[in-house]
Coordinates of C-alpha atoms and ligand atoms in Angstrom, one line a residue:
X1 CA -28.0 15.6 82.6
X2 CA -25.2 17.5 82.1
X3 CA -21.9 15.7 81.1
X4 CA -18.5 16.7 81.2
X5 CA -16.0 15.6 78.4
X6 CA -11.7 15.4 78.5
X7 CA -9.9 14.2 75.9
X8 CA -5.8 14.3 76.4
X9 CA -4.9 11.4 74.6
X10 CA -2.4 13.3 71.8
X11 CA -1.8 16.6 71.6
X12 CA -4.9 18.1 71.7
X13 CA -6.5 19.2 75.3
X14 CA -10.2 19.4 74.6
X15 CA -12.9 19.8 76.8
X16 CA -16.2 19.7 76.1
X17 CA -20.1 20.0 78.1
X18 CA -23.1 19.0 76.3
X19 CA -26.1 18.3 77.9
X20 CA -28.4 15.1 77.1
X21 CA -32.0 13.9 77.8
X22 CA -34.1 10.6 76.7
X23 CA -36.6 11.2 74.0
X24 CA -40.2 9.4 74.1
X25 CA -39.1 6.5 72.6
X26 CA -35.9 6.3 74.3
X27 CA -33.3 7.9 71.9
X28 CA -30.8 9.8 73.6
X29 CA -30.9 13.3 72.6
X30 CA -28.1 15.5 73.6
X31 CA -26.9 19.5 72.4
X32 CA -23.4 20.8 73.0
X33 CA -22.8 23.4 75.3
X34 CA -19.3 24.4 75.0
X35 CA -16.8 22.3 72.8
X36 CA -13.1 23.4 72.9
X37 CA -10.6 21.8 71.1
X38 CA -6.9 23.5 71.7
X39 CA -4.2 21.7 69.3
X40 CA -0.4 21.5 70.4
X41 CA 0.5 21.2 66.9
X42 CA 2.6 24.2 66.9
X43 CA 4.6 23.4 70.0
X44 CA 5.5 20.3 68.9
X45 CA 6.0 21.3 65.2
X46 CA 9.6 22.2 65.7
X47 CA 10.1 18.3 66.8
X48 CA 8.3 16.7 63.5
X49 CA 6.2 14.7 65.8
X50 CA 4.8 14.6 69.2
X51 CA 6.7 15.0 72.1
X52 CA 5.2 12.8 74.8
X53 CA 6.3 14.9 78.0
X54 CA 5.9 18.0 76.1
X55 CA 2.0 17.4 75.5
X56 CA 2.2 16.6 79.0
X57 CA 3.4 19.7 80.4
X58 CA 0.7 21.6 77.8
X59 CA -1.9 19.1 78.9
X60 CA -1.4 20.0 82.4
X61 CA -1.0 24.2 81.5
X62 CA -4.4 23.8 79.4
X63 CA -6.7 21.9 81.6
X64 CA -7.3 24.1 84.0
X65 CA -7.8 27.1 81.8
X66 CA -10.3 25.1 79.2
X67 CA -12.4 23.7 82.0
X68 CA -13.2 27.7 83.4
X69 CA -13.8 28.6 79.4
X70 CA -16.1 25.5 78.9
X71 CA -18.1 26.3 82.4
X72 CA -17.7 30.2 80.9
X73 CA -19.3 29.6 77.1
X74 CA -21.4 26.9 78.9
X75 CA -22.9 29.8 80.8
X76 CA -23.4 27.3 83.8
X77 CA -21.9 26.4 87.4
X78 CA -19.8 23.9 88.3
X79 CA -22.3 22.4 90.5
X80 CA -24.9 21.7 87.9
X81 CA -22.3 18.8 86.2
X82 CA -23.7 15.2 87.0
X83 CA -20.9 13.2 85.6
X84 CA -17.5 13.5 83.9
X85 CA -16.0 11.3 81.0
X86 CA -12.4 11.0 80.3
X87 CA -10.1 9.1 78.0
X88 CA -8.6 6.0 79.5
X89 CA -6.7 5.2 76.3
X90 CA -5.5 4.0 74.1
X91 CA -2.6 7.1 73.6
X92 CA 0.5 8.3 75.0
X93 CA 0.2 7.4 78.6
X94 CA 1.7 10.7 80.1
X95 CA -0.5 12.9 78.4
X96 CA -3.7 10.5 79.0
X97 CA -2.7 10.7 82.7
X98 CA -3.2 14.7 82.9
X99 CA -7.1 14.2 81.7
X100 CA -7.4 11.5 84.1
X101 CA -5.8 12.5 87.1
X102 CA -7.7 16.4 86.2
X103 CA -11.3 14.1 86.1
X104 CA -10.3 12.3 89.5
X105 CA -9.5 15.4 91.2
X106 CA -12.8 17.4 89.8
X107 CA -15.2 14.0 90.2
X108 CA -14.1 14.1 93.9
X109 CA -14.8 17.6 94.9
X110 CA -18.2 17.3 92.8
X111 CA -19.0 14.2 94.3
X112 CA -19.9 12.7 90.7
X113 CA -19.0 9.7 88.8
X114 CA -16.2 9.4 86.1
X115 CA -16.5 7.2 82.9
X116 CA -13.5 5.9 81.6
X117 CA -13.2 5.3 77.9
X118 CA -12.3 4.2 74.7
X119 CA -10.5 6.8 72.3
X120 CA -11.3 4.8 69.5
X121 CA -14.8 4.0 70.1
X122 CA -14.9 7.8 70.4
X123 CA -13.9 8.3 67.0
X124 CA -16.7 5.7 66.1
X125 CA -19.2 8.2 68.0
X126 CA -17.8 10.9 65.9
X127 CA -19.4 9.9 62.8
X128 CA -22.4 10.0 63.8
X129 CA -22.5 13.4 64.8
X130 CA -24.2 15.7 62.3
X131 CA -23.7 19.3 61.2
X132 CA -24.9 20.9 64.1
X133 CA -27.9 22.9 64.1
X134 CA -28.3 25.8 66.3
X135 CA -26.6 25.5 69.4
X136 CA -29.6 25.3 71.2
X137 CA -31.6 22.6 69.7
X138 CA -31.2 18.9 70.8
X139 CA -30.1 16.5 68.2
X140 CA -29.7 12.8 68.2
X141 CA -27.0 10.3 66.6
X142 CA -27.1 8.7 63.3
X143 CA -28.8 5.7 63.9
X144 CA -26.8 2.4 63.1
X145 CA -28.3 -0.3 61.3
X146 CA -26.2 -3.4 62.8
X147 CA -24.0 -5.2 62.4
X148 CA -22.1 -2.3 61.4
X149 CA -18.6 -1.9 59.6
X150 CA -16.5 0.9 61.2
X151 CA -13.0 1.6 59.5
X152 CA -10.8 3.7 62.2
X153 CA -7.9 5.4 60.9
X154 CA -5.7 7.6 62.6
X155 CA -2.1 8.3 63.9
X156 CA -2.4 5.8 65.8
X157 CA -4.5 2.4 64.4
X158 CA -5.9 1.2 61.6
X159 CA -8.2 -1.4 62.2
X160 CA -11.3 -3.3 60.2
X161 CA -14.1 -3.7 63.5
X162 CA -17.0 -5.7 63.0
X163 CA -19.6 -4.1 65.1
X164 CA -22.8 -6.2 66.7
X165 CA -24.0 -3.3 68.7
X166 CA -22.3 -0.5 70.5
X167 CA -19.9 -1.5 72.9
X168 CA -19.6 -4.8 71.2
X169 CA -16.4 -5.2 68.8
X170 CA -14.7 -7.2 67.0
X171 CA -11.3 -6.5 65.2
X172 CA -11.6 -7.8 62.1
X173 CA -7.8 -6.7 60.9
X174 CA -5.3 -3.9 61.4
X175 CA -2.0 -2.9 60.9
X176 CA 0.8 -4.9 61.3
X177 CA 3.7 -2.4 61.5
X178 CA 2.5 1.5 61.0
X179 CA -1.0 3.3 61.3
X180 CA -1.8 5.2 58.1
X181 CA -1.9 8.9 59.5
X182 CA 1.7 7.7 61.1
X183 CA 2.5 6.7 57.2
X184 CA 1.2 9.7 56.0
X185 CA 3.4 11.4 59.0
X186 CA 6.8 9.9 58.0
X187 CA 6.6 10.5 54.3
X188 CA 5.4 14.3 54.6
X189 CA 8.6 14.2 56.7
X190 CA 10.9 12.9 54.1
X191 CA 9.5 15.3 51.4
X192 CA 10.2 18.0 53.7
X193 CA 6.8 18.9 55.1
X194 CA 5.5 19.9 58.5
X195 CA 4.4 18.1 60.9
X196 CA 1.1 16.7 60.7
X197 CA 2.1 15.4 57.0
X198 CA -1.5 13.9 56.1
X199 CA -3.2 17.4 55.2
X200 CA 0.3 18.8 53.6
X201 CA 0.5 15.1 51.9
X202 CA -2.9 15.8 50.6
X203 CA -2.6 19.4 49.4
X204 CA 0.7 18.5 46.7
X205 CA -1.5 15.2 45.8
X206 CA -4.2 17.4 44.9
X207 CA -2.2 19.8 44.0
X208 CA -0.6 16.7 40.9
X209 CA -4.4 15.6 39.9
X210 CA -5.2 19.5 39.3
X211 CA -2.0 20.4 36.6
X212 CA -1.9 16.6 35.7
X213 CA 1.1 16.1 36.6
X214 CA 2.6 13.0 34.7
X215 CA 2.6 10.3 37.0
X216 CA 5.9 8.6 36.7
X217 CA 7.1 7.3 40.2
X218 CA 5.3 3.8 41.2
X219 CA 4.8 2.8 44.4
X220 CA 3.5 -0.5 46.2
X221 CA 0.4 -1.7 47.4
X222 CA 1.3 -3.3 50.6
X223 CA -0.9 -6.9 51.6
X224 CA -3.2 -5.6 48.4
X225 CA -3.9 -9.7 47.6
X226 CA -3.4 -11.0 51.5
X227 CA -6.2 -13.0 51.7
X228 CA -6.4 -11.5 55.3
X229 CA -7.6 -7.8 56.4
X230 CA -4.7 -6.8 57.7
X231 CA -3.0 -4.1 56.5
X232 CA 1.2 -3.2 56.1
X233 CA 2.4 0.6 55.6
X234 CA 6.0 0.6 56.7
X235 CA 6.9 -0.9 53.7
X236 CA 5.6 1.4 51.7
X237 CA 7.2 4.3 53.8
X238 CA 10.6 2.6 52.8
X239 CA 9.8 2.4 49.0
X240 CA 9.1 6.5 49.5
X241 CA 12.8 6.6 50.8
X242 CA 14.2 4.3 48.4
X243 CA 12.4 6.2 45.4
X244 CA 14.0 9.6 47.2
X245 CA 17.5 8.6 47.1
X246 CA 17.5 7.9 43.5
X247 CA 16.4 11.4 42.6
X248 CA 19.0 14.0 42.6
X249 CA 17.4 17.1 43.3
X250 CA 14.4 16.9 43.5
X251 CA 11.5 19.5 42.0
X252 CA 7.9 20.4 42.8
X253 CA 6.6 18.3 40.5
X254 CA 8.2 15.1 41.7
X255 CA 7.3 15.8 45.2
X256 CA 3.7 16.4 44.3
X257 CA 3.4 13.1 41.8
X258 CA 5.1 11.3 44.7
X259 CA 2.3 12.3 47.3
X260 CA -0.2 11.7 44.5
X261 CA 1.0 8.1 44.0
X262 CA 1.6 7.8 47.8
X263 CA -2.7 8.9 48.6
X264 CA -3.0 6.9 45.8
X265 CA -1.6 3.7 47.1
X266 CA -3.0 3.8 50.8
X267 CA -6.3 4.3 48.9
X268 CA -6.5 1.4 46.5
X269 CA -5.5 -0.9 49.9
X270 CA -8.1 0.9 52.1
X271 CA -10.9 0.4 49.8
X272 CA -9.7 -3.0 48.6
X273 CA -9.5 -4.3 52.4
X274 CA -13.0 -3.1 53.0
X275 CA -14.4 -3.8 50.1
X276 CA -13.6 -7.1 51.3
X277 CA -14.5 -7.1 54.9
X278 CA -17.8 -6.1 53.2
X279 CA -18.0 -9.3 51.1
X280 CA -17.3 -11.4 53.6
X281 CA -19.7 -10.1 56.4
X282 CA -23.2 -9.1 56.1
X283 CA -22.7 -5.3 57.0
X284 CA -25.4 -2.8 56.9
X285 CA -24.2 0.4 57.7
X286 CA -20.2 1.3 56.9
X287 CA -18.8 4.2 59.6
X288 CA -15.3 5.6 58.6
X289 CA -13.6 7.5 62.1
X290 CA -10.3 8.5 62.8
X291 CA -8.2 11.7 62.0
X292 CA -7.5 10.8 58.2
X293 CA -11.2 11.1 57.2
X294 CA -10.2 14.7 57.2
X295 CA -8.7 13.3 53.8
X296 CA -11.1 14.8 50.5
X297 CA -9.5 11.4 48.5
X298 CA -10.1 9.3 51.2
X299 CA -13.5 10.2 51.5
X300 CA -14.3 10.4 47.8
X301 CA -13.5 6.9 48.0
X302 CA -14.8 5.4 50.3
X303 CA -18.2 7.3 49.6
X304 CA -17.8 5.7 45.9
X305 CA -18.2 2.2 47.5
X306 CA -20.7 2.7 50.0
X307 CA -22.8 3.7 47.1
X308 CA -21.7 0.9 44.7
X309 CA -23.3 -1.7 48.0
X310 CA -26.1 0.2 48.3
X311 CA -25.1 0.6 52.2
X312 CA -25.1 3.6 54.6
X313 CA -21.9 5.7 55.3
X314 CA -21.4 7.8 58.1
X315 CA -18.1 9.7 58.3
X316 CA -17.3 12.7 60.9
X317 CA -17.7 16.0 59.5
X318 CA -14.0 18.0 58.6
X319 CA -13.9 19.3 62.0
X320 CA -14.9 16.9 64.2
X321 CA -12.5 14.5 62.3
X322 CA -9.5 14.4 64.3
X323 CA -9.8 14.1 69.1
X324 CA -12.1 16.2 70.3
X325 CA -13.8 16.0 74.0
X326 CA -17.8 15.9 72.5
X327 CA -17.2 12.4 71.3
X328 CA -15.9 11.4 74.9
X329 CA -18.5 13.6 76.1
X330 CA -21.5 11.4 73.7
X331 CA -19.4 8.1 75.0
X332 CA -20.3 9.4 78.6
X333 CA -23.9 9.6 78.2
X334 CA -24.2 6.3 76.5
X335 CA -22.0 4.3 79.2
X336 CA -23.9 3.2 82.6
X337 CA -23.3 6.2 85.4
X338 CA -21.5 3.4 87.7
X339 CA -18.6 5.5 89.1
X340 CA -15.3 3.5 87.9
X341 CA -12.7 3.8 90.7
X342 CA -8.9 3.6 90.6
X343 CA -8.8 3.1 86.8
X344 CA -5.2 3.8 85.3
X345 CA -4.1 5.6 81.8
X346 CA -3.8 2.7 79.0
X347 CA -1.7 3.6 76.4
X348 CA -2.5 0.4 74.4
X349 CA -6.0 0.3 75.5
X350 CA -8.0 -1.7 72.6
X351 CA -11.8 -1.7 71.5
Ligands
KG4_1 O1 -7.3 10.8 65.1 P1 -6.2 11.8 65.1 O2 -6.5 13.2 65.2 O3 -5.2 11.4 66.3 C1 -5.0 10.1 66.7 O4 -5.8 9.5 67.5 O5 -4.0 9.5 66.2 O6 -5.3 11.5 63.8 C2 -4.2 12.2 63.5 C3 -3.6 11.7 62.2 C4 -2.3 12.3 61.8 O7 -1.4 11.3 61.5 C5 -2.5 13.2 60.7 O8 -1.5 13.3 59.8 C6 -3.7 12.5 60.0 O9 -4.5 12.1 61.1 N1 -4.4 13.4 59.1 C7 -4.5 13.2 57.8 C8 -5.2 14.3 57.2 N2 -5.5 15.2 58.3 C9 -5.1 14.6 59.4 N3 -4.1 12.2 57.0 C10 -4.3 12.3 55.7 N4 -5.0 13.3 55.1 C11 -5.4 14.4 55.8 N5 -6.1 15.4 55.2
ZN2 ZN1 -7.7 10.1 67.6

């Protein structure tokens, strides 16, 4: 079967085919095709953020010219796609609509179904994608022992979701105020750096642990002893601000011991939070999804504990980290081919 993946959620367009089959034993084995992933970053750039109508007007620009490089690499005819998977939400509504509204228009004319689905349980799929082989070769998922753990942070969530099997969630905790790569976002912004702030964030943190750089600026951990597993980062965003209006002028140094102390105190809650989610439920496989697993520190971490409870982690590789269409694509394959009609764009869409 050959399935179709769009992805328009933020302010990447990406568009991916892969093609899947059913093993002996019934293991869905799939190899990608064509995976294109065009990011918006430098369009919106100039606004520190994204731009909803803007990645609108991009999304709508880039569909068209994607879908003929996918079909292109792909080396195959439009005819030969059996079904098409798009992201319903959750996102910024105008820009999920172009991906919709492009997968309605397309599903018609090919007179194939269209899955709607979950962004989020997309970046759950993520992690379970390995290193790909050669292009040619079938692969299959990492397999999950459940109940499963996954952690899914991004620009948008942060959320703690029990998993019983796929397609079965429960949200164990989240944020209460601001995701972690928006926290990560609005801090890079106050120190100055380019939108998207986590990998910029990142680079001075590293940047402080390298030249040991004294660590003199000390920042909260937000909810750190909430007996709950909810998490708080505006707070901490504020204490940023606070701790920049009492420095003068500020140097390298400070900026980098800042974003050290700043990855630093995300980190202790992060781990903390599962660590506990851990205790508390019997969890045999841990999955960490969402565009700040492209963090090194993050990772580090969160490997350290998997391996302290002897459980299996599964994190997306560097690339596949942040929206792409081959996890909508996978999400396609897995879903019943039941053609959904007259679905709309959720923007708050959850698991
Ligand atoms: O999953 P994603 O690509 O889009 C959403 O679904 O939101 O996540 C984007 C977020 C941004 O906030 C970005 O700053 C953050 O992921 N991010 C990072 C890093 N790379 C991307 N945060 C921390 N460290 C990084 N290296
Ligand atoms: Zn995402």
């Amino acid at each position: 079967m050959i399935i179709l993946g769009i992805e328009t959620s933020c302010d990447e367009t990406a568009l991916c085919l892969i093609e899947t089959r059913n093993s002996s034993n019934d293991l869905l084995e799939y190899r990608i095709l064509s995976n294109i992933i065009y990011s918006q970053i430098e369009t919106h750039r100039e606004y520190g953020g994204v731009f909803p109508m803007l990645a609108k007007r991009e999304h709508i620009k880039n569909l068209p010219i994607l879908y003929e490089k996918v079909l292109k690499e792909a080396c195959i005819d439009e005819n030969k796609i059996n079904k098409i998977s798009v992201t319903q939400g959750p996102g910024l509504e105008p820009a999920l609509w172009t991906g919709i509204l492009f997968a309605k228009e397309l599903g018609n004319r090919l007179g194939v179904p269209i899955i709607p689905t979950n962004h989020m349980e997309g970046h759950i799929i993520s992690a379970l994608l390995s290193e790909s082989k050669k292009k040619e070769e079938f692969q299959i998922l990492s397999p999950i022992k459940f109940p499963a753990l996954a952690i899914l942070i991004s620009g948008g969530h942060t959320e703690i979701v029990k998993i019983m099997k796929l397609g079965e969630y429960n949200i164990l905790g989240s944020t209460v105020d601001d995701a972690i790569g928006e926290a990560f976002d609005k801090v890079a912004r106050m120190l100055g750096l380019p939108y998207p702030g986590g990998p910029e964030i990142s680079r001075l943190a590293e940047i402080a642990r390298e030249k040991n750089i004294k660590n003199e600026i000390k920042l909260p951990r937000p909810m750190l002893h909430s007996k709950d597993l909810n998490f708080s980062f505006s707070g901490l965003k504020t204490a940023v601000l606070y701790t920049l209006r009492k420095i003068e002028n500020i140097n390298e140094n400070q900026r980098c011991d800042i974003a050290r102390e700043f990855e630093n105190a995300v980190t202790d809650v992060l781990i903390s939070k599962t660590k506990m989610a851990i205790e508390e439920n019997e969890i045999n496989t841990l999955i960490i999804g969402g565009g700040v697993t492209a963090n090194k520190y993050i990772r580090k971490a969160f490997e350290r504990l998997a391996s302290e409870n002897s459980i299996t982690i599964y994190m997306p590789i560097i690339k596949l980290s942040g929206d792409n269409a081959l996890m909508i694509a996978l999400l396609g394959a897995i879903k019943p081919s039941t053609n959904v009609e007259g679905f709309r764009a959720e923007g708050n869409m959850s698991l």
